[in-house]
GROMACS .gro file of C-alpha atoms in nm:
model
  382
    1MET     CA    1   0.014   0.013  -0.007
    2VAL     CA    2   0.164   0.336  -0.115
    3ALA     CA    3   0.209   0.548   0.179
    4SER     CA    4  -0.060   0.767   0.329
    5TRP     CA    5   0.103   1.104   0.282
    6TRP     CA    6   0.157   1.023  -0.072
    7SER     CA    7  -0.224   0.932  -0.131
    8ARG     CA    8  -0.356   1.278   0.087
    9ALA     CA    9  -0.089   1.492  -0.187
   10ARG     CA   10  -0.319   1.540  -0.519
   11LEU     CA   11  -0.048   1.813  -0.646
   12GLY     CA   12   0.317   1.720  -0.717
   13ILE     CA   13   0.546   1.947  -0.964
   14PHE     CA   14   0.768   1.772  -1.161
   15VAL     CA   15   1.151   1.949  -1.257
   16HIS     CA   16   1.270   1.873  -1.616
   17TRP     CA   17   1.615   2.106  -1.635
   18THR     CA   18   1.939   1.999  -1.778
   19PRO     CA   19   2.156   2.118  -2.052
   20ALA     CA   20   1.935   2.063  -2.309
   21SER     CA   21   1.786   2.370  -2.109
   22VAL     CA   22   2.011   2.594  -2.298
   23PRO     CA   23   1.933   2.561  -2.682
   24GLY     CA   24   1.571   2.496  -2.528
   25TRP     CA   25   1.389   2.370  -2.859
   26ALA     CA   26   1.185   2.112  -3.033
   27PRO     CA   27   0.946   2.101  -3.340
   28PRO     CA   28   0.563   2.153  -3.231
   29TYR     CA   29   0.359   1.859  -3.106
   30VAL     CA   30   0.245   1.703  -3.464
   31ALA     CA   31   0.013   1.416  -3.458
   32PRO     CA   32   0.214   1.066  -3.528
   33ASP     CA   33  -0.007   1.010  -3.833
   34GLU     CA   34   0.059   1.359  -3.920
   35LEU     CA   35   0.446   1.325  -3.968
   36PRO     CA   36   0.625   1.330  -4.261
   37ALA     CA   37   0.752   1.002  -4.345
   38GLU     CA   38   1.105   1.026  -4.256
   39GLY     CA   39   0.934   1.114  -3.909
   40ARG     CA   40   0.711   0.848  -3.915
   41ARG     CA   41   1.026   0.613  -3.925
   42ALA     CA   42   1.142   0.789  -3.641
   43PRO     CA   43   0.886   0.947  -3.472
   44LEU     CA   44   1.151   1.046  -3.141
   45ALA     CA   45   1.351   1.200  -3.354
   46TRP     CA   46   1.058   1.481  -3.435
   47THR     CA   47   0.951   1.478  -3.087
   48ALA     CA   48   0.808   1.768  -2.902
   49TYR     CA   49   1.012   1.683  -2.603
   50ALA     CA   50   1.320   1.932  -2.579
   51GLU     CA   51   1.512   1.704  -2.297
   52TRP     CA   52   1.565   1.481  -2.618
   53TYR     CA   53   1.733   1.730  -2.825
   54GLU     CA   54   2.100   1.558  -2.789
   55ASN     CA   55   1.932   1.242  -2.970
   56ALA     CA   56   1.751   1.422  -3.221
   57LEU     CA   57   2.072   1.589  -3.304
   58ARG     CA   58   2.136   1.217  -3.463
   59PHE     CA   59   1.936   1.262  -3.701
   60PRO     CA   60   2.060   1.526  -4.003
   61GLY     CA   61   1.687   1.539  -4.107
   62SER     CA   62   1.515   1.606  -3.783
   63PRO     CA   63   1.409   2.006  -3.739
   64VAL     CA   64   1.666   1.993  -3.402
   65SER     CA   65   1.918   1.917  -3.649
   66ALA     CA   66   1.837   2.188  -3.890
   67HIS     CA   67   1.771   2.434  -3.620
   68HIS     CA   68   2.076   2.365  -3.427
   69ARG     CA   69   2.275   2.420  -3.774
   70ALA     CA   70   2.079   2.714  -3.807
   71THR     CA   71   2.207   2.883  -3.459
   72TYR     CA   72   2.518   2.671  -3.343
   73GLY     CA   73   2.694   2.575  -3.622
   74THR     CA   74   2.902   2.244  -3.528
   75ARG     CA   75   2.903   2.391  -3.176
   76PRO     CA   76   2.893   2.015  -2.977
   77TYR     CA   77   2.604   1.955  -2.741
   78THR     CA   78   2.839   1.884  -2.431
   79ALA     CA   79   2.928   2.268  -2.444
   80PHE     CA   80   2.558   2.322  -2.323
   81GLY     CA   81   2.710   2.153  -1.980
   82GLY     CA   82   2.905   2.460  -1.920
   83ASP     CA   83   2.661   2.755  -2.045
   84PHE     CA   84   2.433   2.546  -1.744
   85ASN     CA   85   2.699   2.551  -1.485
   86ASP     CA   86   2.741   2.919  -1.542
   87ALA     CA   87   2.364   2.997  -1.539
   88LEU     CA   88   2.369   2.873  -1.158
   89ASP     CA   89   2.510   3.157  -1.058
   90SER     CA   90   2.136   3.314  -1.076
   91TRP     CA   91   1.953   3.021  -0.950
   92ASP     CA   92   1.732   3.084  -0.632
   93PRO     CA   93   1.574   2.743  -0.549
   94ALA     CA   94   1.427   2.916  -0.224
   95ALA     CA   95   1.210   3.112  -0.487
   96TRP     CA   96   1.118   2.806  -0.657
   97ALA     CA   97   0.979   2.632  -0.351
   98ARG     CA   98   0.801   2.888  -0.206
   99GLY     CA   99   0.569   2.926  -0.574
  100PHE     CA  100   0.539   2.553  -0.530
  101ARG     CA  101   0.408   2.580  -0.235
  102ALA     CA  102   0.147   2.837  -0.321
  103ALA     CA  103   0.054   2.645  -0.608
  104GLY     CA  104  -0.095   2.386  -0.350
  105ALA     CA  105   0.201   2.117  -0.410
  106ARG     CA  106   0.284   1.893  -0.135
  107TYR     CA  107   0.581   1.723  -0.313
  108ALA     CA  108   0.855   1.819  -0.581
  109VAL     CA  109   1.026   1.553  -0.798
  110LEU     CA  110   1.353   1.727  -0.941
  111VAL     CA  111   1.528   1.472  -1.272
  112THR     CA  112   1.905   1.449  -1.140
  113LYS     CA  113   1.980   1.284  -1.438
  114HIS     CA  114   1.815   1.223  -1.736
  115HIS     CA  115   1.885   1.053  -2.088
  116ASP     CA  116   2.198   1.271  -2.180
  117GLY     CA  117   2.362   1.163  -1.840
  118PHE     CA  118   2.425   1.511  -1.747
  119CYS     CA  119   2.407   1.481  -1.317
  120LEU     CA  120   2.272   1.778  -1.112
  121TRP     CA  121   2.469   1.708  -0.779
  122PRO     CA  122   2.875   1.658  -0.809
  123SER     CA  123   2.837   1.271  -0.825
  124GLU     CA  124   3.123   1.087  -0.634
  125VAL     CA  125   3.076   0.800  -0.914
  126ALA     CA  126   3.236   0.940  -1.202
  127ASN     CA  127   3.117   0.927  -1.546
  128PRO     CA  128   3.410   0.696  -1.766
  129HIS     CA  129   3.278   0.852  -2.049
  130ARG     CA  130   3.250   1.207  -2.020
  131THR     CA  131   3.455   1.352  -1.730
  132GLY     CA  132   3.314   1.684  -1.524
  133TRP     CA  133   2.958   1.572  -1.696
  134HIS     CA  134   2.806   1.761  -1.338
  135THR     CA  135   2.685   2.048  -1.216
  136VAL     CA  136   2.967   2.222  -0.965
  137ARG     CA  137   2.694   2.329  -0.721
  138ASP     CA  138   2.481   2.027  -0.522
  139VAL     CA  139   2.154   2.175  -0.754
  140VAL     CA  140   1.979   1.799  -0.587
  141GLY     CA  141   2.116   1.944  -0.232
  142GLU     CA  142   1.998   2.262  -0.221
  143PHE     CA  143   1.605   2.205  -0.369
  144ALA     CA  144   1.575   1.907  -0.155
  145GLU     CA  145   1.645   2.138   0.121
  146ALA     CA  146   1.420   2.432  -0.014
  147VAL     CA  147   1.152   2.209  -0.105
  148ARG     CA  148   1.186   2.050   0.264
  149ALA     CA  149   1.141   2.414   0.434
  150GLU     CA  150   0.862   2.501   0.262
  151GLY     CA  151   0.704   2.183   0.407
  152MET     CA  152   0.683   1.937   0.083
  153ARG     CA  153   0.855   1.633   0.016
  154PHE     CA  154   1.087   1.549  -0.210
  155GLY     CA  155   1.208   1.303  -0.474
  156VAL     CA  156   1.477   1.257  -0.741
  157HIS     CA  157   1.395   1.129  -1.102
  158TYR     CA  158   1.674   0.884  -1.263
  159SER     CA  159   1.717   0.810  -1.611
  160GLY     CA  160   1.798   0.420  -1.543
  161GLY     CA  161   1.675   0.317  -1.885
  162LEU     CA  162   1.904   0.548  -2.096
  163ASP     CA  163   2.216   0.721  -2.073
  164TRP     CA  164   2.342   0.841  -2.391
  165THR     CA  165   2.705   0.839  -2.223
  166PHE     CA  166   2.736   0.467  -2.232
  167ASP     CA  167   2.481   0.407  -2.572
  168ASP     CA  168   2.461   0.680  -2.812
  169ARG     CA  169   2.295   0.532  -3.102
  170PRO     CA  170   2.013   0.690  -3.225
  171ILE     CA  171   1.683   0.642  -3.089
  172GLY     CA  172   1.363   0.715  -3.316
  173THR     CA  173   1.129   0.441  -3.249
  174ALA     CA  174   0.978   0.276  -2.895
  175ALA     CA  175   1.176  -0.073  -3.010
  176ASP     CA  176   1.517   0.156  -3.054
  177THR     CA  177   1.421   0.287  -2.679
  178VAL     CA  178   1.394  -0.037  -2.486
  179SER     CA  179   1.708  -0.205  -2.716
  180ALA     CA  180   1.942   0.108  -2.638
  181VAL     CA  181   1.927   0.048  -2.270
  182PRO     CA  182   2.311   0.009  -2.173
  183ARG     CA  183   2.484  -0.263  -2.075
  184GLY     CA  184   2.855  -0.339  -1.994
  185GLY     CA  185   2.977  -0.106  -1.702
  186TYR     CA  186   2.693   0.139  -1.691
  187PRO     CA  187   2.420  -0.108  -1.413
  188ALA     CA  188   2.693  -0.078  -1.203
  189TYR     CA  189   2.708   0.319  -1.236
  190ALA     CA  190   2.313   0.359  -1.261
  191ASP     CA  191   2.330   0.141  -0.895
  192ALA     CA  192   2.589   0.324  -0.721
  193GLN     CA  193   2.435   0.672  -0.861
  194VAL     CA  194   2.115   0.621  -0.695
  195ARG     CA  195   2.258   0.434  -0.377
  196GLU     CA  196   2.429   0.770  -0.390
  197LEU     CA  197   2.132   0.978  -0.392
  198ILE     CA  198   1.937   0.773  -0.173
  199ARG     CA  199   2.235   0.789   0.068
  200ARG     CA  200   2.300   1.120   0.033
  201TYR     CA  201   1.908   1.300   0.013
  202HIS     CA  202   1.676   1.038   0.171
  203PRO     CA  203   1.421   1.151  -0.093
  204ASP     CA  204   1.099   1.055  -0.037
  205ILE     CA  205   1.034   0.946  -0.370
  206LEU     CA  206   1.239   0.704  -0.596
  207TRP     CA  207   1.098   0.808  -0.964
  208ASN     CA  208   1.297   0.596  -1.228
  209ASP     CA  209   1.212   0.619  -1.560
  210ILE     CA  210   1.231   0.415  -1.889
  211ALA     CA  211   1.364   0.096  -1.722
  212TRP     CA  212   1.639  -0.057  -1.509
  213PRO     CA  213   1.954  -0.190  -1.634
  214ALA     CA  214   2.015  -0.487  -1.428
  215SER     CA  215   1.793  -0.800  -1.322
  216ARG     CA  216   1.483  -0.797  -1.144
  217ALA     CA  217   1.700  -0.962  -0.812
  218ASP     CA  218   1.897  -0.648  -0.868
  219VAL     CA  219   1.638  -0.424  -0.853
  220GLN     CA  220   1.463  -0.575  -0.561
  221ARG     CA  221   1.811  -0.505  -0.370
  222LEU     CA  222   1.795  -0.128  -0.486
  223ILE     CA  223   1.457  -0.115  -0.346
  224ALA     CA  224   1.503  -0.279   0.007
  225TYR     CA  225   1.808  -0.050   0.040
  226TYR     CA  226   1.614   0.259  -0.039
  227ARG     CA  227   1.307   0.115   0.199
  228PHE     CA  228   1.524   0.085   0.492
  229THR     CA  229   1.700   0.372   0.437
  230VAL     CA  230   1.364   0.570   0.387
  231PRO     CA  231   1.096   0.370   0.525
  232HIS     CA  232   0.851   0.597   0.450
  233GLY     CA  233   0.931   0.651   0.084
  234VAL     CA  234   0.743   0.558  -0.235
  235VAL     CA  235   0.888   0.414  -0.554
  236ASN     CA  236   0.737   0.482  -0.928
  237ASP     CA  237   0.637   0.189  -1.150
  238ARG     CA  238   0.916   0.240  -1.428
  239LEU     CA  239   1.155   0.023  -1.237
  240TYR     CA  240   1.091  -0.240  -1.500
  241PRO     CA  241   1.392  -0.492  -1.464
  242TYR     CA  242   1.624  -0.600  -1.787
  243THR     CA  243   1.585  -0.895  -1.975
  244PRO     CA  244   1.761  -1.041  -2.304
  245MET     CA  245   1.469  -1.025  -2.518
  246TRP     CA  246   1.510  -0.673  -2.546
  247ARG     CA  247   1.850  -0.716  -2.728
  248ALA     CA  248   1.583  -0.894  -3.014
  249LEU     CA  249   1.408  -0.576  -3.113
  250ARG     CA  250   1.746  -0.442  -3.272
  251LEU     CA  251   1.632  -0.683  -3.558
  252PRO     CA  252   1.441  -0.486  -3.837
  253GLY     CA  253   1.104  -0.738  -3.825
  254VAL     CA  254   1.103  -0.757  -3.446
  255GLY     CA  255   1.125  -0.387  -3.380
  256ALA     CA  256   0.905  -0.330  -3.666
  257LEU     CA  257   0.571  -0.571  -3.471
  258TYR     CA  258   0.658  -0.354  -3.165
  259ASP     CA  259   0.689   0.006  -3.339
  260ARG     CA  260   0.365  -0.097  -3.481
  261ARG     CA  261   0.189  -0.199  -3.151
  262GLU     CA  262   0.297   0.109  -2.995
  263ARG     CA  263   0.166   0.342  -3.261
  264ARG     CA  264  -0.149   0.163  -3.255
  265THR     CA  265  -0.209   0.267  -2.893
  266VAL     CA  266  -0.088   0.617  -2.975
  267ALA     CA  267  -0.334   0.702  -3.221
  268ARG     CA  268  -0.616   0.537  -3.065
  269GLY     CA  269  -0.552   0.816  -2.819
  270GLU     CA  270  -0.433   0.634  -2.550
  271GLY     CA  271  -0.135   0.817  -2.419
  272PHE     CA  272   0.161   0.645  -2.270
  273VAL     CA  273   0.131   0.409  -1.950
  274PRO     CA  274   0.421   0.185  -1.875
  275ARG     CA  275   0.376  -0.136  -1.814
  276LYS     CA  276   0.373  -0.280  -1.450
  277PRO     CA  277   0.656  -0.387  -1.350
  278PRO     CA  278   0.775  -0.639  -1.046
  279TYR     CA  279   0.796  -0.389  -0.790
  280TYR     CA  280   0.623  -0.065  -0.755
  281ASP     CA  281   0.400   0.180  -0.528
  282PHE     CA  282   0.195   0.375  -0.789
  283ARG     CA  283   0.143   0.377  -1.159
  284THR     CA  284   0.246   0.667  -1.370
  285PRO     CA  285   0.061   0.744  -1.660
  286GLU     CA  286   0.204   1.058  -1.908
  287PHE     CA  287  -0.032   1.246  -2.065
  288ALA     CA  288  -0.320   1.022  -2.027
  289ARG     CA  289  -0.535   0.928  -1.797
  290CYS     CA  290  -0.580   0.601  -1.569
  291THR     CA  291  -0.782   0.315  -1.511
  292GLY     CA  292  -0.789   0.060  -1.233
  293PRO     CA  293  -0.732   0.011  -0.866
  294ASP     CA  294  -0.375   0.083  -0.824
  295PRO     CA  295  -0.263   0.440  -0.675
  296TYR     CA  296  -0.137   0.680  -0.953
  297GLU     CA  297  -0.001   0.991  -1.041
  298ILE     CA  298  -0.073   1.178  -1.380
  299THR     CA  299   0.226   1.334  -1.535
  300ARG     CA  300   0.291   1.591  -1.803
  301GLY     CA  301   0.428   1.950  -1.930
  302ILE     CA  302   0.263   2.236  -1.875
  303ASP     CA  303   0.283   2.240  -2.270
  304HIS     CA  304   0.382   1.880  -2.501
  305SER     CA  305   0.737   1.911  -2.348
  306PHE     CA  306   0.898   1.844  -2.019
  307GLY     CA  307   1.233   2.049  -2.088
  308TYR     CA  308   1.210   2.374  -2.193
  309ASN     CA  309   1.067   2.475  -2.524
  310ARG     CA  310   1.116   2.834  -2.642
  311ASN     CA  311   0.941   2.683  -2.973
  312SER     CA  312   0.578   2.578  -2.832
  313PRO     CA  313   0.294   2.775  -2.979
  314PRO     CA  314   0.022   2.920  -2.744
  315GLU     CA  315  -0.196   2.694  -2.782
  316ALA     CA  316   0.012   2.408  -2.688
  317PHE     CA  317  -0.035   2.522  -2.307
  318LEU     CA  318  -0.293   2.408  -2.094
  319GLY     CA  319  -0.553   2.660  -2.037
  320ARG     CA  320  -0.737   2.764  -1.761
  321ASP     CA  321  -1.018   2.591  -1.764
  322ALA     CA  322  -0.831   2.267  -1.832
  323LEU     CA  323  -0.569   2.316  -1.564
  324GLU     CA  324  -0.827   2.362  -1.328
  325ALA     CA  325  -1.038   2.060  -1.418
  326LEU     CA  326  -0.728   1.817  -1.447
  327VAL     CA  327  -0.592   1.906  -1.130
  328ARG     CA  328  -0.956   1.857  -0.962
  329GLU     CA  329  -1.084   1.554  -1.157
  330THR     CA  330  -0.828   1.432  -1.058
  331ALA     CA  331  -0.858   1.470  -0.691
  332ALA     CA  332  -1.174   1.358  -0.666
  333GLU     CA  333  -1.082   1.015  -0.810
  334GLY     CA  334  -0.840   0.953  -0.582
  335GLY     CA  335  -0.523   1.018  -0.770
  336ASN     CA  336  -0.231   1.271  -0.775
  337VAL     CA  337  -0.119   1.545  -1.049
  338LEU     CA  338   0.271   1.567  -1.086
  339LEU     CA  339   0.279   1.909  -1.335
  340ASN     CA  340   0.619   1.946  -1.497
  341VAL     CA  341   0.790   2.276  -1.537
  342GLY     CA  342   1.072   2.314  -1.771
  343PRO     CA  343   1.280   2.618  -1.628
  344ARG     CA  344   1.521   2.851  -1.851
  345GLY     CA  345   1.917   2.672  -1.898
  346GLU     CA  346   2.016   3.013  -1.969
  347ASP     CA  347   1.929   3.180  -1.659
  348ALA     CA  348   1.772   2.920  -1.449
  349THR     CA  349   1.424   3.107  -1.431
  350ILE     CA  350   1.095   2.914  -1.508
  351PRO     CA  351   0.934   3.107  -1.821
  352ALA     CA  352   0.660   3.373  -1.838
  353GLU     CA  353   0.410   3.098  -1.945
  354GLN     CA  354   0.419   2.839  -1.726
  355ARG     CA  355   0.450   3.084  -1.412
  356LEU     CA  356   0.121   3.210  -1.513
  357ARG     CA  357  -0.014   2.876  -1.492
  358LEU     CA  358   0.161   2.847  -1.146
  359GLU     CA  359  -0.050   3.162  -1.036
  360TRP     CA  360  -0.356   3.015  -1.150
  361LEU     CA  361  -0.320   2.699  -0.919
  362ALA     CA  362  -0.231   2.930  -0.632
  363GLU     CA  363  -0.565   3.119  -0.726
  364LEU     CA  364  -0.742   2.781  -0.739
  365ALA     CA  365  -0.530   2.668  -0.398
  366ARG     CA  366  -0.629   2.988  -0.205
  367ARG     CA  367  -1.014   2.965  -0.317
  368ASP     CA  368  -1.053   2.594  -0.216
  369GLY     CA  369  -0.837   2.694   0.091
  370GLN     CA  370  -0.562   2.409   0.024
  371SER     CA  371  -0.278   2.621   0.018
  372GLN     CA  372  -0.138   2.710   0.442
  373THR     CA  373   0.149   2.939   0.358
  374MET     CA  374   0.009   3.163   0.058
  375SER     CA  375   0.057   3.596   0.136
  376LYS     CA  376  -0.206   3.780   0.019
  377ASP     CA  377   0.054   3.886  -0.274
  378ARG     CA  378   0.081   3.672  -0.595
  379PRO     CA  379   0.368   3.481  -0.555
  380LYS     CA  380   0.673   3.566  -0.708
  381PHE     CA  381   0.867   3.303  -0.910
  382ALA     CA  382   1.227   3.323  -0.991
   0.00000   0.00000   0.00000
């Protein structure tokens, strides 16, 4: 049974903030069946998820590649890591936390390492492929302290299933995603980093993404360590253990069958709901509603991306009525909403379009009497 504090939370804030937030660009969302032929063959190269920028660069014909050539020339993606670190001088985690709390959030989950492998803490577990590929400032620790100071719970997101510093093959389809889970030294690396996060920060939520690169027994041991260290903690539903069968998805015929099934699911408008792994506390439908008896958390962006996308058109953003309905209806059904913000990489601020939605939620919380820390003024976000 999921922890009672999580069941009562109703609203959490997700934060995707990576070196991809510096270019902060992806093409607007296009329905899969409306993509050009090249996009239909490799839809993840045309994704509206701006945090997948580095992967989209590996497809010469993708919109991201065209944008990058026109804007940055031959500058490598790794250069954005330095820009990201430089911008941290102006970051104010306390202001973020105050704004999240005012919006009615009861917890906040920070992406500590996304698929590009960049760590938001100075990890003692060295990356053997990209030296210094992390923040100098302890972003995870400072964020955790700020969030907890506002009375919220703190969670860590970690991309266990993908790390492009260990396997940089282009990922164009769902089958490519599963077959690209790194092997070799990566399982030990990921296990050591997640244990470091648990040991250092005692996160209330352990939020893994995509899958886990090791066996079911390894997953069980990792969760046991987490539950021993953080007895009140909760685990999401994406710690799906590695199986050698995933390698078969690299075969053209097998991969095509898998992708065809995935395309049918998206075309029916069902969104993305992870398969159930052996161990989990709550489900995480992505840009989708959820059915069934399990505790669940709808996770989605304010627009069609998670990372900051300066190219999102106005119509991509949730309207006020839709946002309020999402939060209220999900709460009435007993679920949570994990609403994402994607800060800018160049100055460590939350974009105006996203700040406005948080302010709407603050007004909703004030009307519903849910916020205990609201001042009479509108919340200020950095």
